[in-house]
């Protein structure tokens, strides 16, 4: 599994359960239930809501990874290591597509797959890390779990170097949210008089 020091550290590490971790658990439970409800009804009544359901599911899974780190339970399931970025990048695209689908009253097009490019970049860059055995992932977790700079630095980046993925994610969040604001503003201007349903969605 690693050095003798790592083994001693692992067994001496206390699992953390406090207000923050409890809030995480409530958020995860609520997120999963709401995601399943949204996806169930979206499939039956409004396919435009499918990206919203996927986004909600990604939020829940991302919070679960965060919970695992904050509580230090990730030492027991190291296969979740570095998967939080996957859910974040998927969330960014799905939130945008939901706004686009609703305002344009459309469903999936083949070119919507282009929004998966940032996720593919991350998967290619971190493919070697994902394929590491759990013992080696655990060694990385033990080094990073109490060091925020190491945790957020993405130091295992194969092609882009440290901090790229955090900065790239921030850039994507900003760009996509700005695009959503523009789409939303144009939709409001175009619609003029809104139906009761559209008013609820707008609010």
Coordinates of N, CA and C in Angstrom, one line a residue:
X1 N 0.8 -1.2 0.0 CA 0.0 0.0 0.0 C 0.9 1.3 0.0
X2 N 2.0 1.2 0.5 CA 2.9 2.3 0.6 C 3.9 2.2 1.7
X3 N 4.4 3.3 2.2 CA 5.4 3.2 3.2 C 4.7 2.9 4.6
X4 N 5.6 2.5 5.5 CA 5.1 2.2 6.9 C 4.5 3.5 7.5
X5 N 5.1 4.6 7.2 CA 4.6 5.9 7.7 C 3.1 6.1 7.2
X6 N 2.9 5.8 5.9 CA 1.5 6.0 5.4 C 0.5 5.1 6.1
X7 N 1.0 3.8 6.4 CA 0.1 2.9 7.0 C -0.3 3.4 8.4
X8 N 0.7 3.9 9.2 CA 0.5 4.4 10.5 C -0.5 5.6 10.4
X9 N -0.3 6.5 9.5 CA -1.1 7.7 9.3 C -2.5 7.3 9.0
X10 N -2.7 6.3 8.1 CA -4.0 5.8 7.7 C -4.8 5.3 8.9
X11 N -4.2 4.5 9.8 CA -4.9 3.9 10.9 C -5.2 4.9 12.0
X12 N -4.3 6.0 12.0 CA -4.5 7.0 13.1 C -5.4 8.1 12.7
X13 N -5.8 8.2 11.4 CA -6.6 9.3 10.9 C -8.0 9.1 11.4
X14 N -8.6 10.2 11.9 CA -9.9 10.2 12.5 C -10.9 10.6 11.4
X15 N -12.0 9.8 11.3 CA -13.0 10.2 10.4 C -13.8 11.4 11.0
X16 N -14.1 12.4 10.2 CA -14.7 13.6 10.6 C -16.2 13.7 10.3
X17 N -16.9 13.8 11.4 CA -18.4 14.1 11.2 C -18.8 15.3 12.1
X18 N -19.1 16.4 11.4 CA -19.5 17.6 12.1 C -20.6 18.2 11.3
X19 N -20.9 19.5 11.6 CA -22.1 20.1 10.9 C -21.9 20.1 9.4
X20 N -20.7 20.4 8.9 CA -20.4 20.5 7.5 C -20.7 19.1 6.8
X21 N -20.2 18.1 7.4 CA -20.5 16.7 6.8 C -21.9 16.3 6.8
X22 N -22.6 16.7 7.9 CA -24.1 16.4 8.0 C -24.8 17.2 6.9
X23 N -24.5 18.5 6.7 CA -25.1 19.3 5.6 C -24.8 18.6 4.3
X24 N -23.6 18.1 4.1 CA -23.3 17.4 2.9 C -24.2 16.2 2.6
X25 N -24.5 15.5 3.7 CA -25.3 14.3 3.6 C -26.7 14.6 3.2
X26 N -27.3 15.7 3.8 CA -28.6 16.1 3.5 C -28.7 16.6 2.0
X27 N -27.6 17.3 1.6 CA -27.6 17.8 0.2 C -27.5 16.7 -0.8
X28 N -26.8 15.7 -0.5 CA -26.6 14.5 -1.3 C -28.0 13.8 -1.5
X29 N -28.6 13.5 -0.3 CA -29.9 12.8 -0.3 C -31.0 13.6 -1.1
X30 N -31.1 14.9 -0.8 CA -32.0 15.8 -1.5 C -31.7 15.8 -3.0
X31 N -30.5 15.9 -3.4 CA -30.1 16.0 -4.8 C -30.4 14.7 -5.6
X32 N -30.1 13.6 -5.0 CA -30.4 12.3 -5.7 C -31.9 12.2 -5.9
X33 N -32.7 12.4 -4.9 CA -34.2 12.3 -5.0 C -34.7 13.2 -6.0
X34 N -34.3 14.5 -6.0 CA -34.8 15.5 -6.9 C -34.3 15.2 -8.3
X35 N -33.1 14.6 -8.5 CA -32.6 14.3 -9.8 C -33.5 13.1 -10.4
X36 N -33.8 12.1 -9.6 CA -34.6 11.0 -10.1 C -36.0 11.5 -10.5
X37 N -36.6 12.3 -9.7 CA -37.9 12.8 -10.0 C -37.9 13.6 -11.3
X38 N -36.9 14.5 -11.4 CA -36.8 15.3 -12.6 C -36.7 14.5 -13.9
X39 N -35.8 13.5 -13.8 CA -35.5 12.6 -14.9 C -36.7 11.7 -15.3
X40 N -37.4 11.3 -14.2 CA -38.6 10.4 -14.4 C -39.7 11.2 -15.2
X41 N -40.0 12.4 -14.8 CA -41.1 13.2 -15.4 C -40.6 13.8 -16.7
X42 N -39.3 14.1 -16.8 CA -38.8 14.7 -18.1 C -38.9 13.7 -19.2
X43 N -38.7 12.4 -18.9 CA -38.8 11.4 -20.0 C -40.2 11.3 -20.4
X44 N -41.2 11.5 -19.5 CA -42.6 11.3 -19.9 C -43.2 12.5 -20.4
X45 N -42.9 13.7 -19.9 CA -43.6 14.9 -20.3 C -42.8 16.0 -21.0
X46 N -41.5 16.2 -20.6 CA -40.8 17.3 -21.2 C -39.3 16.9 -21.3
X47 N -38.8 16.4 -22.4 CA -37.4 16.0 -22.6 C -36.4 17.1 -22.4
X48 N -36.9 18.4 -22.5 CA -36.0 19.5 -22.4 C -35.5 19.6 -20.9
X49 N -36.1 18.9 -20.0 CA -35.7 18.9 -18.6 C -34.7 17.8 -18.3
X50 N -34.3 17.0 -19.3 CA -33.4 15.9 -19.0 C -32.0 16.5 -18.6
X51 N -31.5 17.5 -19.3 CA -30.2 18.1 -18.9 C -30.2 18.6 -17.5
X52 N -31.4 19.1 -17.0 CA -31.6 19.6 -15.7 C -31.4 18.4 -14.7
X53 N -32.0 17.3 -15.0 CA -31.9 16.1 -14.2 C -30.5 15.6 -14.1
X54 N -29.8 15.6 -15.2 CA -28.4 15.1 -15.2 C -27.6 16.1 -14.4
X55 N -27.8 17.4 -14.6 CA -27.1 18.4 -13.8 C -27.3 18.2 -12.3
X56 N -28.5 18.0 -11.9 CA -28.8 17.8 -10.5 C -28.1 16.5 -10.0
X57 N -28.1 15.5 -10.8 CA -27.4 14.3 -10.4 C -25.9 14.5 -10.3
X58 N -25.3 15.3 -11.2 CA -23.9 15.6 -11.1 C -23.6 16.4 -9.9
X59 N -24.5 17.4 -9.5 CA -24.3 18.1 -8.3 C -24.2 17.2 -7.1
X60 N -25.1 16.2 -7.0 CA -25.2 15.3 -5.9 C -23.9 14.5 -5.8
X61 N -23.5 14.0 -7.0 CA -22.2 13.1 -7.0 C -21.0 14.0 -6.7
X62 N -21.0 15.2 -7.1 CA -19.9 16.1 -6.8 C -19.8 16.4 -5.3
X63 N -21.0 16.6 -4.7 CA -21.1 16.8 -3.3 C -20.7 15.6 -2.5
X64 N -21.0 14.4 -3.1 CA -20.6 13.2 -2.4 C -19.1 13.0 -2.4
X65 N -18.4 13.4 -3.5 CA -17.0 13.4 -3.5 C -16.4 14.4 -2.5
X66 N -17.0 15.6 -2.4 CA -16.6 16.6 -1.4 C -16.8 16.0 0.0
X67 N -17.9 15.4 0.2 CA -18.2 14.8 1.5 C -17.2 13.8 1.9
X68 N -16.8 13.0 0.9 CA -15.8 11.9 1.2 C -14.5 12.5 1.6
X69 N -14.1 13.6 1.0 CA -12.9 14.3 1.3 C -12.9 14.9 2.7
X70 N -14.0 15.7 2.9 CA -14.2 16.5 4.2 C -14.2 15.5 5.4
X71 N -15.0 14.4 5.2 CA -15.1 13.4 6.3 C -13.9 12.5 6.4
X72 N -13.1 12.5 5.3 CA -11.9 11.6 5.2 C -12.3 10.2 4.9
X73 N -13.5 9.9 4.6 CA -14.0 8.6 4.2 C -13.4 8.1 2.9
X74 N -12.9 9.0 2.1 CA -12.4 8.7 0.8 C -11.2 7.7 0.9
X75 N -10.6 7.6 2.1 CA -9.5 6.6 2.3 C -10.1 5.2 2.2
X76 N -11.4 5.0 2.3 CA -12.0 3.7 2.2 C -12.6 3.4 0.8
X77 N -12.8 4.4 0.0 CA -13.2 4.2 -1.4 C -12.3 5.1 -2.3
X78 N -11.0 4.8 -2.4 CA -10.1 5.6 -3.2 C -10.4 5.7 -4.7
X79 N -11.3 4.8 -5.2 CA -11.7 4.8 -6.6 C -12.4 6.1 -7.0
X80 N -12.9 6.8 -6.0 CA -13.6 8.1 -6.3 C -12.6 9.2 -6.4
X81 N -11.3 9.0 -6.3 CA -10.3 10.0 -6.3 C -10.3 10.7 -7.7
X82 N -10.3 12.0 -7.6 CA -10.3 12.9 -8.8 C -11.5 12.8 -9.7
X83 N -12.6 12.2 -9.2 CA -13.8 12.1 -10.1 C -14.7 13.3 -9.9
X84 N -14.4 14.1 -8.9 CA -15.2 15.4 -8.7 C -15.2 16.3 -9.9
X85 N -14.0 16.4 -10.5 CA -13.9 17.2 -11.7 C -14.8 16.7 -12.8
X86 N -15.0 15.4 -13.0 CA -15.8 14.9 -14.0 C -17.3 15.4 -13.8
X87 N -17.8 15.4 -12.6 CA -19.1 15.8 -12.3 C -19.3 17.3 -12.5
X88 N -18.2 18.1 -12.1 CA -18.2 19.5 -12.3 C -18.3 19.9 -13.8
X89 N -17.5 19.3 -14.6 CA -17.5 19.6 -16.0 C -18.8 19.2 -16.7
X90 N -19.4 18.1 -16.3 CA -20.7 17.7 -16.8 C -21.8 18.6 -16.4
X91 N -21.7 19.0 -15.1 CA -22.7 20.0 -14.6 C -22.7 21.3 -15.4
X92 N -21.5 21.8 -15.7 CA -21.4 23.1 -16.4 C -22.2 23.0 -17.8
X93 N -21.9 21.9 -18.5 CA -22.5 21.7 -19.8 C -24.0 21.5 -19.7
X94 N -24.4 20.7 -18.8 CA -25.9 20.3 -18.7 C -26.7 21.5 -18.2
X95 N -26.2 22.4 -17.4 CA -26.9 23.6 -17.0 C -27.1 24.5 -18.2
X96 N -26.1 24.6 -19.0 CA -26.2 25.4 -20.2 C -27.2 24.8 -21.2
X97 N -27.1 23.5 -21.4 CA -28.0 22.9 -22.3 C -29.5 22.9 -21.9
X98 N -29.7 22.9 -20.6 CA -31.1 23.0 -20.1 C -31.6 24.3 -20.4
X99 N -30.9 25.4 -20.2 CA -31.4 26.8 -20.6 C -31.6 26.9 -22.1
X100 N -30.7 26.3 -22.8 CA -30.8 26.3 -24.3 C -32.1 25.5 -24.8
X101 N -32.3 24.3 -24.2 CA -33.4 23.5 -24.6 C -34.7 24.2 -24.3
X102 N -34.8 24.8 -23.1 CA -36.1 25.4 -22.7 C -36.4 26.6 -23.6
X103 N -35.4 27.5 -23.7 CA -35.7 28.7 -24.5 C -35.9 28.5 -26.0
X104 N -35.3 27.5 -26.5 CA -35.4 27.2 -27.9 C -36.4 26.1 -28.2
X105 N -37.0 25.5 -27.2 CA -38.0 24.5 -27.3 C -37.5 23.4 -28.2
X106 N -36.3 22.9 -27.9 CA -35.7 21.8 -28.7 C -35.1 20.7 -27.8
X107 N -34.7 19.6 -28.4 CA -34.1 18.5 -27.7 C -32.6 18.4 -28.2
X108 N -32.1 17.2 -28.0 CA -30.7 16.9 -28.3 C -30.4 17.0 -29.8
X109 N -29.3 17.6 -30.2 CA -28.7 17.6 -31.5 C -27.3 17.0 -31.5
X110 N -26.8 16.5 -32.6 CA -25.5 15.8 -32.6 C -24.4 16.7 -32.1
X111 N -24.5 18.1 -32.5 CA -23.4 19.0 -32.1 C -23.4 19.3 -30.6
X112 N -24.4 18.9 -29.9 CA -24.4 19.1 -28.4 C -23.3 18.3 -27.8
X113 N -22.8 17.3 -28.5 CA -21.7 16.5 -28.0 C -20.4 17.3 -27.9
X114 N -20.3 18.4 -28.6 CA -19.1 19.3 -28.6 C -18.9 19.8 -27.1
X115 N -20.0 19.9 -26.4 CA -19.8 20.4 -25.0 C -19.1 19.4 -24.1
X116 N -18.9 18.2 -24.6 CA -18.2 17.1 -23.9 C -16.7 17.3 -24.0
X117 N -16.2 18.2 -24.9 CA -14.8 18.3 -25.2 C -14.0 18.6 -23.9
X118 N -14.4 19.6 -23.1 CA -13.6 19.8 -21.8 C -13.5 18.6 -20.9
X119 N -14.6 17.8 -20.9 CA -14.5 16.6 -20.1 C -13.6 15.6 -20.7
X120 N -13.6 15.5 -22.0 CA -12.6 14.5 -22.7 C -11.2 15.0 -22.4
X121 N -10.9 16.3 -22.5 CA -9.6 16.8 -22.2 C -9.1 16.3 -20.8
X122 N -10.0 16.5 -19.8 CA -9.7 16.1 -18.5 C -9.4 14.5 -18.4
X123 N -10.3 13.8 -19.0 CA -10.2 12.3 -18.9 C -8.9 11.8 -19.6
X124 N -8.5 12.4 -20.7 CA -7.3 12.0 -21.4 C -6.1 12.4 -20.5
X125 N -6.1 13.6 -19.9 CA -5.0 14.1 -19.1 C -4.9 13.3 -17.8
X126 N -6.0 12.8 -17.3 CA -5.9 12.0 -16.0 C -6.2 10.5 -16.2
X127 N -6.1 10.1 -17.4 CA -6.4 8.6 -17.6 C -5.4 7.7 -16.8
X128 N -4.2 8.1 -16.8 CA -3.2 7.3 -16.1 C -3.5 7.2 -14.6
X129 N -4.0 8.3 -14.0 CA -4.3 8.4 -12.6 C -5.6 7.5 -12.3
X130 N -6.6 7.6 -13.2 CA -7.8 6.8 -13.0 C -7.5 5.3 -13.1
X131 N -6.5 4.9 -13.8 CA -6.1 3.5 -14.0 C -5.1 3.0 -12.9
X132 N -4.7 3.9 -12.0 CA -3.9 3.4 -10.9 C -4.6 2.4 -10.0
X133 N -3.9 1.5 -9.4 CA -4.5 0.6 -8.4 C -4.9 1.4 -7.2
X134 N -5.9 0.9 -6.5 CA -6.4 1.6 -5.3 C -5.3 1.9 -4.3
X135 N -4.3 1.1 -4.2 CA -3.2 1.3 -3.2 C -2.5 2.6 -3.5
X136 N -2.2 2.8 -4.8 CA -1.5 4.0 -5.3 C -2.3 5.2 -5.2
X137 N -3.6 5.1 -5.4 CA -4.5 6.2 -5.3 C -4.6 6.6 -3.8
X138 N -4.6 5.6 -2.9 CA -4.6 5.9 -1.5 C -3.4 6.7 -1.1
X139 N -2.2 6.4 -1.6 CA -1.0 7.1 -1.3 C -1.1 8.6 -1.7
X140 N -1.7 8.8 -2.8 CA -1.9 10.2 -3.3 C -2.9 10.9 -2.4
X141 N -4.0 10.2 -2.0 CA -5.0 10.8 -1.1 C -4.4 11.2 0.2
X142 N -3.5 10.3 0.8 CA -2.9 10.6 2.1 C -2.0 11.8 2.1
X143 N -1.4 12.1 0.9 CA -0.6 13.2 0.8 C -1.4 14.5 0.6
X144 N -2.6 14.4 0.1 CA -3.3 15.6 -0.3 C -4.5 16.0 0.6
X145 N -5.0 15.0 1.4 CA -6.2 15.2 2.1 C -6.2 16.3 3.1
X146 N -5.1 16.6 3.6 CA -5.0 17.8 4.6 C -4.2 19.0 4.0
X147 N -4.0 19.0 2.7 CA -3.3 20.0 2.1 C -4.1 20.6 0.9
X148 N -4.7 21.7 1.1 CA -5.7 22.3 0.1 C -4.9 22.6 -1.2
X149 N -3.7 23.1 -1.1 CA -3.0 23.4 -2.3 C -2.7 22.2 -3.2
X150 N -2.3 21.1 -2.5 CA -2.1 19.9 -3.3 C -3.4 19.3 -3.9
X151 N -4.5 19.4 -3.1 CA -5.8 18.9 -3.5 C -6.3 19.7 -4.7
X152 N -6.2 21.0 -4.7 CA -6.8 21.8 -5.7 C -5.8 22.1 -6.9
X153 N -4.5 21.6 -6.7 CA -3.5 21.9 -7.7 C -3.5 21.0 -8.9
X154 N -4.1 19.8 -8.8 CA -4.1 18.8 -9.9 C -2.7 18.6 -10.3
X155 N -1.8 18.2 -9.4 CA -0.4 18.1 -9.7 C -0.1 16.8 -10.5
X156 N -1.1 15.9 -10.7 CA -0.8 14.7 -11.5 C -1.2 15.0 -13.0
X157 N -1.5 16.2 -13.4 CA -1.8 16.5 -14.8 C -0.6 16.1 -15.7
X158 N -0.9 15.3 -16.7 CA 0.1 14.7 -17.5 C 0.6 15.7 -18.6
X159 N -0.4 16.5 -19.1 CA -0.1 17.3 -20.3 C -0.1 18.8 -20.0
X160 N -0.8 19.3 -19.0 CA -1.0 20.7 -18.8 C -0.3 21.3 -17.6
X161 N 0.1 20.5 -16.6 CA 0.8 21.0 -15.5 C -0.2 21.4 -14.4
X162 N 0.4 21.7 -13.2 CA -0.4 22.0 -12.0 C -1.3 23.2 -12.2
X163 N -2.5 23.2 -11.5 CA -3.4 24.3 -11.5 C -4.2 24.5 -12.7
X164 N -3.8 23.9 -13.8 CA -4.6 24.1 -15.1 C -6.0 23.8 -15.0
X165 N -6.3 22.6 -14.4 CA -7.7 22.1 -14.4 C -8.6 23.0 -13.5
X166 N -8.1 23.5 -12.4 CA -8.9 24.4 -11.6 C -9.2 25.7 -12.3
X167 N -8.1 26.3 -12.9 CA -8.3 27.5 -13.7 C -9.2 27.3 -14.9
X168 N -9.0 26.2 -15.6 CA -9.9 25.9 -16.8 C -11.3 25.8 -16.4
X169 N -11.6 25.1 -15.2 CA -13.0 24.9 -14.7 C -13.6 26.3 -14.4
X170 N -12.8 27.1 -13.7 CA -13.3 28.5 -13.4 C -13.6 29.3 -14.6
X171 N -12.8 29.2 -15.7 CA -13.0 29.8 -16.9 C -14.3 29.3 -17.6
X172 N -14.5 28.0 -17.6 CA -15.7 27.4 -18.2 C -17.0 27.8 -17.4
X173 N -16.9 27.8 -16.1 CA -18.1 28.2 -15.3 C -18.4 29.7 -15.7
X174 N -17.5 30.5 -15.8 CA -17.7 31.9 -16.1 C -18.3 32.1 -17.5
X175 N -17.7 31.4 -18.5 CA -18.1 31.5 -19.8 C -19.5 31.0 -20.1
X176 N -19.8 29.8 -19.5 CA -21.1 29.2 -19.7 C -22.2 30.0 -19.0
X177 N -21.9 30.5 -17.8 CA -22.9 31.3 -17.1 C -23.2 32.6 -17.8
X178 N -22.2 33.2 -18.4 CA -22.4 34.4 -19.1 C -23.2 34.1 -20.4
X179 N -22.9 33.0 -21.0 CA -23.7 32.6 -22.2 C -25.2 32.4 -21.8
X180 N -25.4 31.7 -20.7 CA -26.8 31.5 -20.2 C -27.5 32.8 -20.0
X181 N -26.8 33.8 -19.4 CA -27.5 35.1 -19.1 C -27.9 35.7 -20.4
X182 N -27.0 35.6 -21.4 CA -27.3 36.2 -22.8 C -28.5 35.5 -23.4
X183 N -28.5 34.2 -23.3 CA -29.7 33.4 -23.9 C -31.0 33.7 -23.2
X184 N -30.9 33.8 -21.8 CA -32.1 34.1 -21.0 C -32.6 35.5 -21.3
X185 N -31.7 36.5 -21.5 CA -32.1 37.9 -21.7 C -32.8 38.0 -23.1
X186 N -32.2 37.3 -24.1 CA -32.8 37.3 -25.4 C -34.1 36.6 -25.5
X187 N -34.3 35.5 -24.7 CA -35.6 34.8 -24.6 C -36.6 35.7 -24.0
X188 N -36.3 36.4 -23.0 CA -37.3 37.4 -22.3 C -37.7 38.4 -23.3
X189 N -36.7 39.0 -24.0 CA -37.0 40.0 -25.0 C -37.9 39.5 -26.1
X190 N -37.6 38.3 -26.6 CA -38.4 37.7 -27.7 C -39.8 37.4 -27.3
X191 N -39.9 36.8 -26.1 CA -41.2 36.3 -25.7 C -42.2 37.4 -25.4
X192 N -41.8 38.5 -24.8 CA -42.7 39.6 -24.5 C -43.6 39.2 -23.4
X193 N -44.9 38.9 -23.8 CA -45.9 38.4 -22.8 C -45.7 37.0 -22.5
X194 N -45.4 36.6 -21.2 CA -45.1 35.3 -20.8 C -46.4 34.5 -20.3
X195 N -46.4 33.2 -20.6 CA -47.5 32.4 -20.1 C -47.2 32.2 -18.6
X196 N -48.2 31.6 -17.9 CA -48.0 31.3 -16.5 C -46.9 30.4 -16.2
X197 N -46.8 29.4 -17.1 CA -45.7 28.4 -17.0 C -44.3 29.1 -17.2
X198 N -44.2 29.9 -18.2 CA -42.9 30.6 -18.5 C -42.6 31.6 -17.4
X199 N -43.6 32.2 -16.8 CA -43.3 33.1 -15.6 C -42.7 32.3 -14.5
X200 N -43.2 31.1 -14.2 CA -42.7 30.3 -13.1 C -41.2 29.9 -13.5
X201 N -41.0 29.5 -14.7 CA -39.6 29.2 -15.1 C -38.7 30.4 -15.0
X202 N -39.1 31.5 -15.5 CA -38.3 32.7 -15.4 C -37.9 33.1 -14.0
X203 N -38.9 33.0 -13.1 CA -38.7 33.3 -11.7 C -37.7 32.4 -11.0

